[in-house]
PDB file of C-alpha atoms in Angstrom:
ATOM      1  CA  MET A   1      -7.066 -34.729  24.050  1.00 60.00           C
ATOM      2  CA  PHE A   2      -9.174 -37.415  22.292  1.00 64.00           C
ATOM      3  CA  GLN A   3     -11.345 -39.601  24.457  1.00 71.00           C
ATOM      4  CA  LYS A   4     -12.147 -43.213  23.668  1.00 74.00           C
ATOM      5  CA  LYS A   5     -15.906 -42.535  23.875  1.00 77.00           C
ATOM      6  CA  ASP A   6     -15.523 -39.961  21.082  1.00 78.00           C
ATOM      7  CA  LEU A   7     -14.327 -42.554  18.561  1.00 84.00           C
ATOM      8  CA  PHE A   8     -17.769 -43.820  17.623  1.00 88.00           C
ATOM      9  CA  THR A   9     -20.047 -40.793  17.759  1.00 92.00           C
ATOM     10  CA  ILE A  10     -22.392 -40.429  14.811  1.00 90.00           C
ATOM     11  CA  PRO A  11     -20.610 -37.328  13.427  1.00 90.00           C
ATOM     12  CA  ASN A  12     -17.202 -39.004  13.709  1.00 91.00           C
ATOM     13  CA  LEU A  13     -18.500 -42.135  11.983  1.00 93.00           C
ATOM     14  CA  MET A  14     -19.606 -39.831   9.146  1.00 94.00           C
ATOM     15  CA  GLY A  15     -16.083 -38.378   9.065  1.00 94.00           C
ATOM     16  CA  TYR A  16     -14.555 -41.856   8.785  1.00 95.00           C
ATOM     17  CA  PHE A  17     -17.054 -42.633   6.026  1.00 97.00           C
ATOM     18  CA  ARG A  18     -15.970 -39.512   4.109  1.00 96.00           C
ATOM     19  CA  ILE A  19     -12.344 -40.595   4.343  1.00 97.00           C
ATOM     20  CA  LEU A  20     -13.267 -44.072   3.084  1.00 97.00           C
ATOM     21  CA  LEU A  21     -15.019 -42.456   0.107  1.00 98.00           C
ATOM     22  CA  VAL A  22     -11.725 -40.932  -1.085  1.00 98.00           C
ATOM     23  CA  PRO A  23     -10.282 -44.156  -2.551  1.00 98.00           C
ATOM     24  CA  VAL A  24     -13.722 -45.024  -3.945  1.00 98.00           C
ATOM     25  CA  PHE A  25     -13.782 -41.680  -5.787  1.00 98.00           C
ATOM     26  CA  ILE A  26     -10.228 -42.181  -7.061  1.00 97.00           C
ATOM     27  CA  TYR A  27     -11.011 -45.698  -8.313  1.00 98.00           C
ATOM     28  CA  LEU A  28     -14.206 -44.610 -10.080  1.00 97.00           C
ATOM     29  CA  TYR A  29     -12.611 -41.543 -11.655  1.00 97.00           C
ATOM     30  CA  ILE A  30      -9.430 -43.244 -12.840  1.00 96.00           C
ATOM     31  CA  ASN A  31     -11.442 -46.109 -14.338  1.00 96.00           C
ATOM     32  CA  ALA A  32     -14.061 -43.826 -15.931  1.00 95.00           C
ATOM     33  CA  HIS A  33     -14.274 -44.409 -19.674  1.00 94.00           C
ATOM     34  CA  SER A  34     -17.454 -42.466 -20.341  1.00 94.00           C
ATOM     35  CA  VAL A  35     -19.352 -39.456 -19.054  1.00 93.00           C
ATOM     36  CA  THR A  36     -21.668 -41.837 -17.194  1.00 94.00           C
ATOM     37  CA  ASP A  37     -18.667 -43.341 -15.410  1.00 94.00           C
ATOM     38  CA  THR A  38     -17.472 -39.850 -14.488  1.00 95.00           C
ATOM     39  CA  TYR A  39     -20.913 -39.112 -13.058  1.00 96.00           C
ATOM     40  CA  LYS A  40     -20.518 -42.111 -10.747  1.00 97.00           C
ATOM     41  CA  ALA A  41     -17.375 -40.486  -9.345  1.00 97.00           C
ATOM     42  CA  LEU A  42     -19.303 -37.209  -9.054  1.00 96.00           C
ATOM     43  CA  ALA A  43     -22.036 -39.020  -7.104  1.00 97.00           C
ATOM     44  CA  VAL A  44     -19.406 -40.161  -4.587  1.00 97.00           C
ATOM     45  CA  LEU A  45     -18.166 -36.566  -4.288  1.00 95.00           C
ATOM     46  CA  ILE A  46     -21.724 -35.349  -3.716  1.00 95.00           C
ATOM     47  CA  LEU A  47     -22.291 -38.059  -1.101  1.00 96.00           C
ATOM     48  CA  SER A  48     -19.137 -36.903   0.664  1.00 95.00           C
ATOM     49  CA  GLY A  49     -20.337 -33.289   0.577  1.00 91.00           C
ATOM     50  CA  VAL A  50     -23.780 -34.174   1.905  1.00 93.00           C
ATOM     51  CA  THR A  51     -22.207 -36.240   4.677  1.00 94.00           C
ATOM     52  CA  ASP A  52     -19.923 -33.296   5.498  1.00 89.00           C
ATOM     53  CA  PHE A  53     -22.949 -31.024   5.796  1.00 88.00           C
ATOM     54  CA  PHE A  54     -24.874 -33.408   8.026  1.00 91.00           C
ATOM     55  CA  ASP A  55     -22.003 -34.387  10.316  1.00 88.00           C
ATOM     56  CA  GLY A  56     -21.782 -30.811  11.558  1.00 85.00           C
ATOM     57  CA  ILE A  57     -25.516 -30.633  12.140  1.00 89.00           C
ATOM     58  CA  ALA A  58     -25.507 -34.008  13.902  1.00 89.00           C
ATOM     59  CA  ALA A  59     -22.598 -32.973  16.124  1.00 87.00           C
ATOM     60  CA  ARG A  60     -24.457 -29.894  17.342  1.00 89.00           C
ATOM     61  CA  LYS A  61     -27.947 -31.437  17.600  1.00 92.00           C
ATOM     62  CA  LEU A  62     -26.739 -34.583  19.364  1.00 89.00           C
ATOM     63  CA  HIS A  63     -24.246 -32.658  21.531  1.00 87.00           C
ATOM     64  CA  GLN A  64     -21.440 -34.756  20.082  1.00 89.00           C
ATOM     65  CA  VAL A  65     -18.934 -32.023  19.220  1.00 87.00           C
ATOM     66  CA  THR A  66     -15.556 -33.614  19.991  1.00 86.00           C
ATOM     67  CA  GLU A  67     -11.909 -32.676  19.623  1.00 81.00           C
ATOM     68  CA  LEU A  68     -11.522 -35.726  17.386  1.00 84.00           C
ATOM     69  CA  GLY A  69     -14.372 -34.517  15.186  1.00 85.00           C
ATOM     70  CA  LYS A  70     -12.856 -31.029  14.982  1.00 83.00           C
ATOM     71  CA  ALA A  71      -9.657 -32.603  13.664  1.00 83.00           C
ATOM     72  CA  LEU A  72     -11.318 -35.288  11.525  1.00 88.00           C
ATOM     73  CA  ASP A  73     -13.574 -32.983   9.505  1.00 89.00           C
ATOM     74  CA  PRO A  74     -10.823 -30.817   7.965  1.00 88.00           C
ATOM     75  CA  VAL A  75      -8.704 -33.914   7.307  1.00 92.00           C
ATOM     76  CA  ALA A  76     -11.604 -35.448   5.356  1.00 94.00           C
ATOM     77  CA  ASP A  77     -12.035 -32.152   3.458  1.00 92.00           C
ATOM     78  CA  LYS A  78      -8.357 -31.930   2.544  1.00 93.00           C
ATOM     79  CA  LEU A  79      -8.098 -35.583   1.506  1.00 96.00           C
ATOM     80  CA  THR A  80     -11.229 -35.300  -0.630  1.00 96.00           C
ATOM     81  CA  LEU A  81     -10.266 -32.056  -2.353  1.00 95.00           C
ATOM     82  CA  GLY A  82      -6.672 -33.165  -2.809  1.00 95.00           C
ATOM     83  CA  ALA A  83      -7.812 -36.426  -4.395  1.00 97.00           C
ATOM     84  CA  VAL A  84     -10.201 -34.690  -6.780  1.00 96.00           C
ATOM     85  CA  ILE A  85      -7.660 -32.070  -7.837  1.00 96.00           C
ATOM     86  CA  PHE A  86      -4.989 -34.754  -8.253  1.00 96.00           C
ATOM     87  CA  CYS A  87      -7.302 -36.932 -10.356  1.00 96.00           C
ATOM     88  CA  LEU A  88      -8.213 -34.032 -12.623  1.00 96.00           C
ATOM     89  CA  ILE A  89      -4.521 -33.584 -13.480  1.00 95.00           C
ATOM     90  CA  ARG A  90      -4.905 -36.642 -15.709  1.00 89.00           C
ATOM     91  CA  ARG A  91      -7.539 -35.038 -17.927  1.00 91.00           C
ATOM     92  CA  ILE A  92      -7.264 -31.263 -17.692  1.00 93.00           C
ATOM     93  CA  ASN A  93      -4.147 -29.327 -18.587  1.00 94.00           C
ATOM     94  CA  GLY A  94      -3.142 -26.894 -15.859  1.00 93.00           C
ATOM     95  CA  PHE A  95      -4.458 -28.796 -12.876  1.00 94.00           C
ATOM     96  CA  GLN A  96      -0.921 -29.633 -11.804  1.00 96.00           C
ATOM     97  CA  TYR A  97      -0.513 -25.946 -10.867  1.00 97.00           C
ATOM     98  CA  LEU A  98      -3.705 -25.924  -8.829  1.00 96.00           C
ATOM     99  CA  PHE A  99      -2.562 -29.108  -7.090  1.00 96.00           C
ATOM    100  CA  LEU A 100       0.792 -27.475  -6.298  1.00 97.00           C
ATOM    101  CA  VAL A 101      -0.925 -24.395  -4.812  1.00 96.00           C
ATOM    102  CA  PHE A 102      -3.208 -26.685  -2.786  1.00 96.00           C
ATOM    103  CA  ILE A 103      -0.295 -28.779  -1.438  1.00 96.00           C
ATOM    104  CA  VAL A 104       1.861 -25.748  -0.565  1.00 95.00           C
ATOM    105  CA  LYS A 105      -1.024 -24.085   1.281  1.00 94.00           C
ATOM    106  CA  GLU A 106      -1.925 -27.267   3.178  1.00 93.00           C
ATOM    107  CA  LEU A 107       1.684 -27.890   4.218  1.00 93.00           C
ATOM    108  CA  TYR A 108       1.970 -24.265   5.286  1.00 88.00           C
ATOM    109  CA  MET A 109      -1.219 -24.563   7.363  1.00 88.00           C
ATOM    110  CA  LEU A 110      -0.034 -27.856   8.873  1.00 87.00           C
ATOM    111  CA  LEU A 111       3.287 -26.334   9.926  1.00 85.00           C
ATOM    112  CA  GLY A 112       1.493 -23.290  11.315  1.00 81.00           C
ATOM    113  CA  ASN A 113      -0.882 -25.463  13.312  1.00 79.00           C
ATOM    114  CA  LEU A 114       1.956 -27.619  14.631  1.00 81.00           C
ATOM    115  CA  THR A 115       3.784 -24.460  15.704  1.00 78.00           C
ATOM    116  CA  ALA A 116       0.651 -23.179  17.434  1.00 74.00           C
ATOM    117  CA  MET A 117       0.269 -26.494  19.244  1.00 74.00           C
ATOM    118  CA  LYS A 118       3.898 -26.471  20.346  1.00 76.00           C
ATOM    119  CA  LEU A 119       3.792 -22.878  21.583  1.00 72.00           C
ATOM    120  CA  ASN A 120       0.256 -22.652  22.933  1.00 69.00           C
ATOM    121  CA  GLY A 121      -0.607 -26.277  23.552  1.00 66.00           C
ATOM    122  CA  LYS A 122      -3.602 -25.994  21.233  1.00 63.00           C
ATOM    123  CA  LYS A 123      -4.332 -25.801  17.534  1.00 65.00           C
ATOM    124  CA  LEU A 124      -5.641 -22.720  15.808  1.00 67.00           C
ATOM    125  CA  ASP A 125      -9.311 -22.082  16.368  1.00 65.00           C
ATOM    126  CA  GLY A 126     -11.610 -23.423  13.628  1.00 65.00           C
ATOM    127  CA  ALA A 127     -11.473 -22.352  10.016  1.00 71.00           C
ATOM    128  CA  ALA A 128     -11.913 -18.697   9.216  1.00 80.00           C
ATOM    129  CA  PHE A 129     -14.727 -17.656   6.895  1.00 88.00           C
ATOM    130  CA  ILE A 130     -12.323 -17.309   3.976  1.00 90.00           C
ATOM    131  CA  GLY A 131     -11.155 -20.900   4.478  1.00 87.00           C
ATOM    132  CA  LYS A 132     -14.712 -22.176   4.510  1.00 87.00           C
ATOM    133  CA  ALA A 133     -15.522 -20.109   1.424  1.00 92.00           C
ATOM    134  CA  ALA A 134     -12.428 -21.426  -0.379  1.00 92.00           C
ATOM    135  CA  THR A 135     -13.378 -25.005   0.463  1.00 90.00           C
ATOM    136  CA  MET A 136     -16.955 -24.490  -0.731  1.00 91.00           C
ATOM    137  CA  ILE A 137     -15.904 -22.769  -3.973  1.00 95.00           C
ATOM    138  CA  THR A 138     -13.317 -25.462  -4.664  1.00 94.00           C
ATOM    139  CA  TYR A 139     -15.830 -28.258  -3.982  1.00 92.00           C
ATOM    140  CA  TRP A 140     -18.386 -26.653  -6.312  1.00 94.00           C
ATOM    141  CA  SER A 141     -15.785 -26.012  -9.007  1.00 96.00           C
ATOM    142  CA  MET A 142     -14.550 -29.605  -8.868  1.00 95.00           C
ATOM    143  CA  GLY A 143     -18.174 -30.696  -9.178  1.00 94.00           C
ATOM    144  CA  PHE A 144     -18.518 -28.584 -12.340  1.00 95.00           C
ATOM    145  CA  PHE A 145     -15.384 -30.159 -13.804  1.00 95.00           C
ATOM    146  CA  LEU A 146     -16.911 -33.583 -13.221  1.00 94.00           C
ATOM    147  CA  LEU A 147     -20.428 -32.635 -14.312  1.00 95.00           C
ATOM    148  CA  PHE A 148     -19.309 -30.846 -17.498  1.00 94.00           C
ATOM    149  CA  PRO A 149     -16.136 -32.652 -18.607  1.00 88.00           C
ATOM    150  CA  GLY A 150     -16.258 -30.956 -22.010  1.00 89.00           C
ATOM    151  CA  MET A 151     -16.622 -27.398 -20.722  1.00 94.00           C
ATOM    152  CA  PRO A 152     -14.889 -24.673 -22.754  1.00 97.00           C
ATOM    153  CA  ARG A 153     -11.203 -24.104 -21.981  1.00 96.00           C
ATOM    154  CA  ALA A 154     -11.863 -20.497 -20.932  1.00 97.00           C
ATOM    155  CA  VAL A 155     -14.275 -21.707 -18.228  1.00 97.00           C
ATOM    156  CA  GLN A 156     -11.753 -24.318 -17.080  1.00 97.00           C
ATOM    157  CA  ILE A 157      -9.059 -21.666 -16.750  1.00 97.00           C
ATOM    158  CA  PHE A 158     -11.423 -19.295 -14.918  1.00 97.00           C
ATOM    159  CA  LEU A 159     -12.391 -21.982 -12.396  1.00 97.00           C
ATOM    160  CA  MET A 160      -8.775 -23.037 -11.840  1.00 97.00           C
ATOM    161  CA  ILE A 161      -7.733 -19.415 -11.257  1.00 97.00           C
ATOM    162  CA  LEU A 162     -10.720 -18.854  -8.949  1.00 97.00           C
ATOM    163  CA  CYS A 163      -9.861 -21.923  -6.862  1.00 97.00           C
ATOM    164  CA  GLY A 164      -6.148 -21.143  -6.838  1.00 96.00           C
ATOM    165  CA  GLY A 165      -6.886 -17.552  -5.832  1.00 97.00           C
ATOM    166  CA  MET A 166      -9.186 -18.594  -3.001  1.00 96.00           C
ATOM    167  CA  ILE A 167      -6.700 -21.184  -1.740  1.00 95.00           C
ATOM    168  CA  THR A 168      -3.898 -18.600  -1.858  1.00 95.00           C
ATOM    169  CA  ALA A 169      -6.055 -15.958  -0.149  1.00 95.00           C
ATOM    170  CA  THR A 170      -6.750 -18.385   2.675  1.00 92.00           C
ATOM    171  CA  GLY A 171      -3.043 -18.996   3.165  1.00 91.00           C
ATOM    172  CA  LEU A 172      -2.318 -15.264   3.102  1.00 93.00           C
ATOM    173  CA  TYR A 173      -5.079 -14.632   5.640  1.00 92.00           C
ATOM    174  CA  TYR A 174      -3.145 -16.704   8.180  1.00 86.00           C
ATOM    175  CA  LEU A 175       0.224 -14.980   7.585  1.00 85.00           C
ATOM    176  CA  PRO A 176      -0.250 -12.443  10.422  1.00 86.00           C
ATOM    177  CA  VAL A 177      -1.311 -15.225  12.774  1.00 78.00           C
ATOM    178  CA  PHE A 178       1.797 -17.248  12.004  1.00 76.00           C
ATOM    179  CA  PHE A 179       4.046 -14.154  12.218  1.00 75.00           C
ATOM    180  CA  ARG A 180       2.719 -13.500  15.727  1.00 76.00           C
ATOM    181  CA  LEU A 181       3.507 -17.112  16.618  1.00 69.00           C
ATOM    182  CA  ALA A 182       6.993 -16.819  15.142  1.00 65.00           C
ATOM    183  CA  LYS A 183       7.718 -13.769  17.329  1.00 69.00           C
ATOM    184  CA  LYS A 184       6.980 -15.911  20.394  1.00 67.00           C
ATOM    185  CA  ILE A 185       9.639 -18.455  19.449  1.00 59.00           C
TER     186      ILE A 185
END
């Protein structure tokens, strides 16, 4: 499955770096006492996003696409988004519902992937377009929450519903896939 030589490829090192940025973001956000402090946390989120963008390019250009990297990248995405959504619960009413939708969908996807691995010996093929779109929209929305902490409540609600809708749509997209797997059991 994973080979020892794959541990220290440039794209995988970027993935590890993204995971290490998660506690840095959490620390900066929780200890933010001003808008400037919040922008420091946003800078860490942007750095994570830029690293995410370049690790994929590096993997293809350097011919370093690995099974470890294919698993590491979505883990870094989920940890980052989960941390941001969780942190925003502290300051924005309603984020607990978005966090719940996020957790339920991620657990559902994890169980589906584990089932696929057990039945087929492999995980589901990479993320569908809707999953990538949901991740991108959620990243951008979280960035707006950090960039404009005093945004009007109506905009906050719109962005939370948009993210929750995209996350839910992604989970629903995989229902037929998981039903087909369940029939094989």
